[in-house]
Short mmCIF file of C-alpha atoms and ligand atoms in Angstrom, two decimals:
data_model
loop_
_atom_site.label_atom_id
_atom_site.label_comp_id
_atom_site.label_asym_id
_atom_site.label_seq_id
_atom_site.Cartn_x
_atom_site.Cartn_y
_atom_site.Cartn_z
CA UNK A 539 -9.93 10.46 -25.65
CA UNK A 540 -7.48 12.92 -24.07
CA UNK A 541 -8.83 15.06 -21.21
CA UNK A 542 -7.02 18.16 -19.79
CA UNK A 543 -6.56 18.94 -16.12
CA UNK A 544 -4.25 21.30 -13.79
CA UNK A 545 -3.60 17.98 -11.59
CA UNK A 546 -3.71 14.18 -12.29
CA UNK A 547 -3.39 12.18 -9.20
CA UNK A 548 -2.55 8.22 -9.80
CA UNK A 549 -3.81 6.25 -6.93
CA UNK A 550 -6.64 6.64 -4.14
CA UNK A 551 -5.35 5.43 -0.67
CA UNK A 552 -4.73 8.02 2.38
CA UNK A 553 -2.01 9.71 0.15
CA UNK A 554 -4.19 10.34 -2.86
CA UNK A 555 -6.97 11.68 -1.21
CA UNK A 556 -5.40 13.96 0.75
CA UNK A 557 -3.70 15.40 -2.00
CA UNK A 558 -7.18 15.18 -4.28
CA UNK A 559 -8.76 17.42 -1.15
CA UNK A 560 -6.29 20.08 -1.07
CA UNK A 561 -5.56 20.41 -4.74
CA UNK A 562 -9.16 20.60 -5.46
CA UNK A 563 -10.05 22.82 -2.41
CA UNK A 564 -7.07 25.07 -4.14
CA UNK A 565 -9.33 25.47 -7.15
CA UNK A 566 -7.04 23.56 -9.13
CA UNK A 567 -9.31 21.06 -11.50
CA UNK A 568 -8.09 17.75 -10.22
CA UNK A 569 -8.74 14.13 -11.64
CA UNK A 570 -7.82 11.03 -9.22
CA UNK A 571 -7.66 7.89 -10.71
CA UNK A 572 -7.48 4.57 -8.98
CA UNK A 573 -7.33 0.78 -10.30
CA UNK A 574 -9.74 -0.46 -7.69
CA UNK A 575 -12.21 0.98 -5.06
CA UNK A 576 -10.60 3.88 -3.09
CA UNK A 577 -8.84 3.19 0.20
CA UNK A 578 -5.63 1.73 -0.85
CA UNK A 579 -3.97 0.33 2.16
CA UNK A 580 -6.84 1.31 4.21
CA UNK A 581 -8.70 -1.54 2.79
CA UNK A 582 -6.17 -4.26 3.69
CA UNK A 583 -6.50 -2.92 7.24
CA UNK A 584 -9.51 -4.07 9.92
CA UNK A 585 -9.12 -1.11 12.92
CA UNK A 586 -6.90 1.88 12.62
CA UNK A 587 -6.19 3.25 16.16
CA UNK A 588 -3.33 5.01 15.13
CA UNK A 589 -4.63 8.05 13.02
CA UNK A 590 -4.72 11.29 15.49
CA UNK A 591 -7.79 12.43 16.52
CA UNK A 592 -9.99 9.18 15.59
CA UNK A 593 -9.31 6.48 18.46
CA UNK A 594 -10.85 3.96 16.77
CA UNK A 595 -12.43 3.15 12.97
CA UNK A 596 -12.64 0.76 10.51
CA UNK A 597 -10.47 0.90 7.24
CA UNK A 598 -13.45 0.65 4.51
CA UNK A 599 -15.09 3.68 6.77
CA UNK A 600 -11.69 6.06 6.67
CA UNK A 601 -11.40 5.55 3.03
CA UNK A 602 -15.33 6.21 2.79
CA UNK A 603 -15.07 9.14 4.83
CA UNK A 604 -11.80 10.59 3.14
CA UNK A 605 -13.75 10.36 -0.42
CA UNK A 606 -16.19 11.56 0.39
CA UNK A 607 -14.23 14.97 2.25
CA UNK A 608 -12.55 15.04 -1.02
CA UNK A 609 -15.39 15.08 -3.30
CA UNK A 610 -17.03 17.69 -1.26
CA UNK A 611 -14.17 20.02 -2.62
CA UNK A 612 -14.79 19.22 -6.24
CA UNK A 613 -12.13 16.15 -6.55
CA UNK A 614 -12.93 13.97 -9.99
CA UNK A 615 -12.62 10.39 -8.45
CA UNK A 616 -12.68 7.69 -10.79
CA UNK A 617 -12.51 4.51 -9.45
CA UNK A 618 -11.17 0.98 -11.41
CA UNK A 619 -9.46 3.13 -13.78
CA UNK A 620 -6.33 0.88 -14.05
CA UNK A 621 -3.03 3.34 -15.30
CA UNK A 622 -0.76 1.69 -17.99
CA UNK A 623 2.12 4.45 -18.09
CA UNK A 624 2.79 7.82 -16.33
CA UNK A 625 4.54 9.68 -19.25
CA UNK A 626 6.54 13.14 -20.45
CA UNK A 627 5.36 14.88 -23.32
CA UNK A 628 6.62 18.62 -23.87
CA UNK A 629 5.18 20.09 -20.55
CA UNK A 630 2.49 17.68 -19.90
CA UNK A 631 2.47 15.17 -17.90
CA UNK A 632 0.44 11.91 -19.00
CA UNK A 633 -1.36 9.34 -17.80
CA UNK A 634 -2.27 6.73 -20.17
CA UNK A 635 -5.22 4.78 -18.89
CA UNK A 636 -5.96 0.69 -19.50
CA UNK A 637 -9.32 1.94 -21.57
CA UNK A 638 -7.33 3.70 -24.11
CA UNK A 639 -8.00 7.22 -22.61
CA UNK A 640 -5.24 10.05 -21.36
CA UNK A 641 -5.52 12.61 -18.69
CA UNK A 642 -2.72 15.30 -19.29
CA UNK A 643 -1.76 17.61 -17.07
CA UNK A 644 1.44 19.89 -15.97
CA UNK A 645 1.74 18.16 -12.55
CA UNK A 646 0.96 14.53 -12.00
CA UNK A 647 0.98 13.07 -7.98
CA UNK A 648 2.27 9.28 -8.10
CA UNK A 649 0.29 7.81 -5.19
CA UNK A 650 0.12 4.48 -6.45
CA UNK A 651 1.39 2.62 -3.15
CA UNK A 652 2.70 -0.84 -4.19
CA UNK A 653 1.94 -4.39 -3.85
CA UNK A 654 2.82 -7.08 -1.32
CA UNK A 655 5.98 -8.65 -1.80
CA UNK A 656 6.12 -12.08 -2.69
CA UNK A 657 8.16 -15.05 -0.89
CA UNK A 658 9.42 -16.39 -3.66
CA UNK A 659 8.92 -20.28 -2.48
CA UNK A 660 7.88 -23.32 -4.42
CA UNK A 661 3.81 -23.93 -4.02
CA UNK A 662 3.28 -19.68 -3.25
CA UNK A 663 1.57 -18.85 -6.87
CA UNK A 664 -0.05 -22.34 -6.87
CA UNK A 665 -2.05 -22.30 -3.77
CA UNK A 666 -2.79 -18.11 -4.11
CA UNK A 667 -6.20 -18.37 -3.56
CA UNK A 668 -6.42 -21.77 -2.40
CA UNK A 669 -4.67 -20.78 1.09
CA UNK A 670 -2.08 -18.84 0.35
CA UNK A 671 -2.92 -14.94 0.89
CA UNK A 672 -1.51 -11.69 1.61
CA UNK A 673 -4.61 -9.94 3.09
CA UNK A 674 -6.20 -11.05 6.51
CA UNK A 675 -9.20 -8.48 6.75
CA UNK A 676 -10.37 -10.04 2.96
CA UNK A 677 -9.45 -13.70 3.21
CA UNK A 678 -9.54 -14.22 7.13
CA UNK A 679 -12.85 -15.43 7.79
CA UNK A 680 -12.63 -18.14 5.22
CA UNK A 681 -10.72 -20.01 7.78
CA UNK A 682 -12.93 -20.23 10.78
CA UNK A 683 -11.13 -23.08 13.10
CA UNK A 684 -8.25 -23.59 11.12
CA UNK A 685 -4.50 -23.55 12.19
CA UNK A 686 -2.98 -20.94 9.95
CA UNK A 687 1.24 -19.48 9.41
CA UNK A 688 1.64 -15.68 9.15
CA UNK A 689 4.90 -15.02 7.23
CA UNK A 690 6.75 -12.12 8.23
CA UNK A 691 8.22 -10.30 11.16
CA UNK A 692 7.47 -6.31 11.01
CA UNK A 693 4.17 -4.63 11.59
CA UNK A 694 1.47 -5.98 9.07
CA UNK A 695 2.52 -9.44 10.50
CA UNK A 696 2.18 -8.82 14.46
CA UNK A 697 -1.52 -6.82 13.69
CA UNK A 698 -3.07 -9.30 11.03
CA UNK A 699 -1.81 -12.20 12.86
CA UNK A 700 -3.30 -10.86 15.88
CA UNK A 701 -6.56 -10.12 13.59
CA UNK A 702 -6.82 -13.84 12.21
CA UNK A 703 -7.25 -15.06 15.88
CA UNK A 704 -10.92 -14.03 15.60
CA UNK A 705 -11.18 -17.15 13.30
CA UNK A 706 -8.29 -19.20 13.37
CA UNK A 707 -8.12 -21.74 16.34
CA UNK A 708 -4.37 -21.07 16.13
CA UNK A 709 -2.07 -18.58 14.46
CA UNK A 710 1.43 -19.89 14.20
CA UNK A 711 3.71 -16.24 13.44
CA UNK A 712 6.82 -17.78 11.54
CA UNK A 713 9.94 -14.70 11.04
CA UNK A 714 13.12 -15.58 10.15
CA UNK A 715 14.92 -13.98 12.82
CA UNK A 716 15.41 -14.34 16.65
CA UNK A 717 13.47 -10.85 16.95
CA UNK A 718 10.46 -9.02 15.51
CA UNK A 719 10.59 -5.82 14.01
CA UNK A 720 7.12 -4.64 14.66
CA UNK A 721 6.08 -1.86 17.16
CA UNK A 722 6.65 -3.33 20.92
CA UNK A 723 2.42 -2.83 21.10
CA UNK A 724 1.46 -5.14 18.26
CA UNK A 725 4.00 -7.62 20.06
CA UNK A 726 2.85 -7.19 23.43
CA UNK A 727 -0.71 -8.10 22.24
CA UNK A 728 -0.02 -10.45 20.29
CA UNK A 729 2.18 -12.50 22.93
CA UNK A 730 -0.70 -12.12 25.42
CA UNK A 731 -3.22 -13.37 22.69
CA UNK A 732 -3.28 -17.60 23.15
CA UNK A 733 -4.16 -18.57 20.18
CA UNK A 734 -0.50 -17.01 18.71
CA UNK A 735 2.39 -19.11 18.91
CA UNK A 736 5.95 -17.96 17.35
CA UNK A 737 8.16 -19.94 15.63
CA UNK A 738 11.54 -17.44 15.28
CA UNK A 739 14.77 -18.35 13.04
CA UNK A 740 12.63 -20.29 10.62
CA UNK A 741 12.78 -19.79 7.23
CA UNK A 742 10.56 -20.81 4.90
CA UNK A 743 11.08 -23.03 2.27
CA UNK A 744 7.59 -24.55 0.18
CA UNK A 745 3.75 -24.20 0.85
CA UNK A 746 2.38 -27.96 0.06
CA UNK A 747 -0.96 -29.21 -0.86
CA UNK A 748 -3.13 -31.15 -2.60
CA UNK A 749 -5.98 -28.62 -4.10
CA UNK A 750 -5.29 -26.47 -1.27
CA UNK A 751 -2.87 -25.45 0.90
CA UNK A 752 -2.25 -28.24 3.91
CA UNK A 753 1.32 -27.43 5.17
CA UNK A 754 4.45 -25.14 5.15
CA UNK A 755 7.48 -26.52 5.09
CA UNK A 756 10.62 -24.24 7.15
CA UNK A 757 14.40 -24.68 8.22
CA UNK A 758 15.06 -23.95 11.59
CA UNK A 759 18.57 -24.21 12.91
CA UNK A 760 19.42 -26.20 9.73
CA UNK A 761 16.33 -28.85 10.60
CA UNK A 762 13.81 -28.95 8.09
CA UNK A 763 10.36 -28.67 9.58
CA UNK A 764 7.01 -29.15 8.18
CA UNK A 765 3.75 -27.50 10.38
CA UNK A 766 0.20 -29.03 8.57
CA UNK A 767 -1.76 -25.22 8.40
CA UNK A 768 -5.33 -24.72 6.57
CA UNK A 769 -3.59 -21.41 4.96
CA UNK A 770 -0.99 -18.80 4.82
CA UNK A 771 -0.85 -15.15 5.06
CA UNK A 772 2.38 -13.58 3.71
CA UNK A 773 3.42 -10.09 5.18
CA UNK A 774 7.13 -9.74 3.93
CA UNK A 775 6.36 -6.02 3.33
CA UNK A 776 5.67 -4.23 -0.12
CA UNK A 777 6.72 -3.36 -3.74
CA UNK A 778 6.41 -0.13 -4.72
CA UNK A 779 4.36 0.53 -7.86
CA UNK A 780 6.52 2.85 -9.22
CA UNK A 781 7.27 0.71 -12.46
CA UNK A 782 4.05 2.71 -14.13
CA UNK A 783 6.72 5.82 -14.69
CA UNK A 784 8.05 5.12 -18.16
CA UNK A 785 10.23 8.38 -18.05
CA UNK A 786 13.48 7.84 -15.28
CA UNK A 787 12.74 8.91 -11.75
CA UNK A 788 15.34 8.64 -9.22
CA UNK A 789 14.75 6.15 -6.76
CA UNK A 790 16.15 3.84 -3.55
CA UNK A 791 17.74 0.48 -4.17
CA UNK A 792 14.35 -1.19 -3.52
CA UNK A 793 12.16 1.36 -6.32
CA UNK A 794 11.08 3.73 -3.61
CA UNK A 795 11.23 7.42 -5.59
CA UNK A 796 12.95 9.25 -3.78
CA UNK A 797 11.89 13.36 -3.00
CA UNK A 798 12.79 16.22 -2.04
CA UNK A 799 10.86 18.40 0.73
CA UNK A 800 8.38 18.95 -1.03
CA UNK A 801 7.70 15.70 -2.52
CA UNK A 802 8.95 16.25 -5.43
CA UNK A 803 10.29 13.54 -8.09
CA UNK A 804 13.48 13.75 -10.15
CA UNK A 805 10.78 14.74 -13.26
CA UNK A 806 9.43 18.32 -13.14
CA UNK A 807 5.87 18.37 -13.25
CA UNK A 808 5.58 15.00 -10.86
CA UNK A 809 5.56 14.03 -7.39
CA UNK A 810 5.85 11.07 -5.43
CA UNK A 811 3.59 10.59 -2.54
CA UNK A 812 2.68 7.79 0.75
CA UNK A 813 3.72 3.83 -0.10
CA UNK A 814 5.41 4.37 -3.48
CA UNK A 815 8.26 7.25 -2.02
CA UNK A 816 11.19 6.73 -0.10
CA UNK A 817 10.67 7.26 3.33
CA UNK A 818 11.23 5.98 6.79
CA UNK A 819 7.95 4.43 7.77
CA UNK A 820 4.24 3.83 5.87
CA UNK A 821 1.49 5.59 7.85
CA UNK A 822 -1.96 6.73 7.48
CA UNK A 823 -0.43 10.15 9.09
CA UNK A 824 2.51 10.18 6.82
CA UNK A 825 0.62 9.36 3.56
CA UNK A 826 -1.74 12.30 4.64
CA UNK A 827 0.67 14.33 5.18
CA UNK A 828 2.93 13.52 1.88
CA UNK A 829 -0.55 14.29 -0.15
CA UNK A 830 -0.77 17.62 1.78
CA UNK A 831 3.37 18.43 0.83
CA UNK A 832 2.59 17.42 -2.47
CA UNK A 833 -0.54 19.34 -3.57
CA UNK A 834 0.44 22.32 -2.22
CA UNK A 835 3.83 22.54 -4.00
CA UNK A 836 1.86 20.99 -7.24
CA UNK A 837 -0.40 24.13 -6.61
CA UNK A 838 2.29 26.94 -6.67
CA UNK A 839 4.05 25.00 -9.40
CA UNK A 840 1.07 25.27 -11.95
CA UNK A 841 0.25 29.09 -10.77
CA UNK A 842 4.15 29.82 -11.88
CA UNK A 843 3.47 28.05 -15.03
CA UNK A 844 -0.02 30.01 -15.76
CA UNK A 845 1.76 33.12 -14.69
CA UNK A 846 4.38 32.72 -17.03
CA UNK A 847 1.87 31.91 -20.24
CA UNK A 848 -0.36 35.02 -19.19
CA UNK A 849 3.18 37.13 -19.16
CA UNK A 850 4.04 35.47 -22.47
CA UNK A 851 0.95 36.23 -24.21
P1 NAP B 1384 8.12 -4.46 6.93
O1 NAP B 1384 8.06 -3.54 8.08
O2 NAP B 1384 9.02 -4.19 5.78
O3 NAP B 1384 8.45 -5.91 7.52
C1 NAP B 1384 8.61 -6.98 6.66
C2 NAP B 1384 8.90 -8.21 7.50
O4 NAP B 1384 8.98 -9.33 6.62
C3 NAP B 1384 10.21 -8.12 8.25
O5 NAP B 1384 10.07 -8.70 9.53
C4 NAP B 1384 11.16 -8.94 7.38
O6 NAP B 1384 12.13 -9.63 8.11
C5 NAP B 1384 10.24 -9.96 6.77
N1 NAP B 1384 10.68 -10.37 5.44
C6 NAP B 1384 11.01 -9.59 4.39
N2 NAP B 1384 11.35 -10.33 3.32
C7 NAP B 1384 11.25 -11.62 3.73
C8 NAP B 1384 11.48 -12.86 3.10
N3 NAP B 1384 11.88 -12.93 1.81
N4 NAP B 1384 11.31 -13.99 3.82
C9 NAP B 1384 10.89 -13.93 5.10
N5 NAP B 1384 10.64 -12.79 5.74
C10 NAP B 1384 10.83 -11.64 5.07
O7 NAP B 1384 6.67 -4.67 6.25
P2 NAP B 1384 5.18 -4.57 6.83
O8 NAP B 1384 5.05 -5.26 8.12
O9 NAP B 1384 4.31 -4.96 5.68
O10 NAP B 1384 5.02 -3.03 7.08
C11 NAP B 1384 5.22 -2.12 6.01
C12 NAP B 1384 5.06 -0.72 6.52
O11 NAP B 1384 3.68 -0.51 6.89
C13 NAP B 1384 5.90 -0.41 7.73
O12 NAP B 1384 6.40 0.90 7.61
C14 NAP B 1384 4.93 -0.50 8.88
O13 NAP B 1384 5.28 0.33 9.96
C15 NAP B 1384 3.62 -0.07 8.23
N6 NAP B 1384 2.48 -0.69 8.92
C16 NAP B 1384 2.05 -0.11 10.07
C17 NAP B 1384 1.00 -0.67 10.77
C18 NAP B 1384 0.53 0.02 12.03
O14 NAP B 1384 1.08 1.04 12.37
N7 NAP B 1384 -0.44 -0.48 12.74
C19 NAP B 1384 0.40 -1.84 10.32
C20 NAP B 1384 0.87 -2.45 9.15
C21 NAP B 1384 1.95 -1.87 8.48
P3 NAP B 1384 13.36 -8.86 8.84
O15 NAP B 1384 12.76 -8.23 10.05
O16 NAP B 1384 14.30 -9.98 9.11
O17 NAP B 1384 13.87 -7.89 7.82
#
């Protein structure tokens, strides 16, 4: 089945819905499709503190809260609607959906996000699941009293680690350099939290078990190591899902698309949006603000293109 809309909007975290909000508050008839529950990011995430004017709310009840703003406008949200490809045909843009269906449109907003980035070490895919994961606030409290590793040195590491405390009787933050990149707050907190321990210059080298996970092995200084954990959480940042595009969009060395002002993609007719673009740092505020960017110039872009088939007819 092919349905027709003025904007297609390919994934539902912070990004998407803002976008959704504002294109359908602009009267434009806007689909938002999403491969899993909406929220994105937001999902991964306990507390957000950090989002102006709310000091304080859970993930699951921003993304609640955000669909349910954006549906008040009109937005089509439909939710486990996984996208296969994000195509170029004449002037529509497509997006070819998992069930066999398209949504066309002249202006598509990629705000697919991405996925977390994978270590890469012997026993990682084998224990996923069985100890190994990459997402505290869904896998955390399966490990009530257990010593666990966090992997990773930047943000998501600091905060989850932090998070897993609540269960873990230890949290043992292993980053393979002498110093963190995350915010100086999520350090500060987690140094004064006792059940964290660091373990810096250490680079990871397997995840053992038998069944499930029971140790990480590390290099540190050239010495191999071996700590006995009941799991590990993996926060070595993201990959952007920007593979779905099947027509070229320019992008950074890591897949990031890359935008102009006013998010816009390489491609006419598609923008690039929160996680998935090229940008200095992923925030709730930034995503928002991307979606905003983006549906507004989506907006003007399809009003020049109605204008021009009214003026044509
Ligand atoms: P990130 O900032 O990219 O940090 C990734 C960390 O993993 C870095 O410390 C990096 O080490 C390490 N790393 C990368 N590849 C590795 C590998 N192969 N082996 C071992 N370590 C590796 O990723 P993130 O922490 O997921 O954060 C992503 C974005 O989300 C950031 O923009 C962040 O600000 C944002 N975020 C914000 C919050 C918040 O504001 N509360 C919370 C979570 C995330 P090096 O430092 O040596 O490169």
């Amino acid at each position: 089945m092919r349905e027709h809309f003025d904007v297609v909007i390919v994934g539902g975290g912070p990004a998407g819905l803002a976008a959704g909000l504002y294109a359908a508050r602009m009267d434009l008839r806007t689909v938002l499709v999403d491969r899993g529950p909406l929220g994105g990011q937001l999902l991964n995430t306990e507390l957000i503190e950090d989002y102006p004017g709310i000091d304080s709310i859970l993930g699951h009840d921003l993304a609640v809260k955000m669909g349910d703003h954006a549906r008040k406008f009109g937005l089509d949200i439909r939710e486990f609607e996984p996208v296969t490809e994000v195509d170029v045909d004449g002037d529509e843009r497509v997006v070819r959906l998992e069930s066999g269906n398209e949504l066309r449109a002249p202006a598509v907003i990629m705000a697919a996000g991405g996925l977390p980035r994978k270590l890469g070490v012997p026993g990682e895919l084998d224990f996923a699941g069985r100890g190994v994961s990459y997402c505290a606030v869904c896998d955390g409290a399966f490990f009530k009293n257990e010593v666990l590793a966090v992997i990773g040195g930047g943000d998501a590491a600091l905060e989850e680690g932090e998070f897993l405390t609540r269960y873990a009787s230890k949290v043992h933050i292993i980053h393979r350099r002498g110093e963190f990149r995350a915010q100086p707050i999520l350090q500060d907190r987690a140094r004064a939290n006792p059940k964290v321990d660091f373990i810096m210059d250490a680079q990871v080298r397997e995840i053992v078990g038998n069944g499930k996970t029971t140790a990480v092995k590390y290099e540190s200084h050239g010495e191999p190591m071996e700590l006995p954990v009941g799991g590990v959480f993996i926060f070595i940042g993201f990959i952007p899902n920007s593979d779905v595009l099947k027509v070229h969009a320019d992008h950074d060395a890591e897949g990031y698309l890359t935008t102009d002002r006013e998010m816009r993609t390489s491609v006419p007719g598609i923008w690039a949006v929160g996680d998935v673009r090229a940008q200095l740092t992923k925030q709730i505020a930034t995503a928002v603000g991307d979606g905003t960017t983006a549906a507004v110039s989506a907006s003007a872009y399809v009003s020049s293109l109605k204008d021009k088939a009214r003026a044509s007819a």
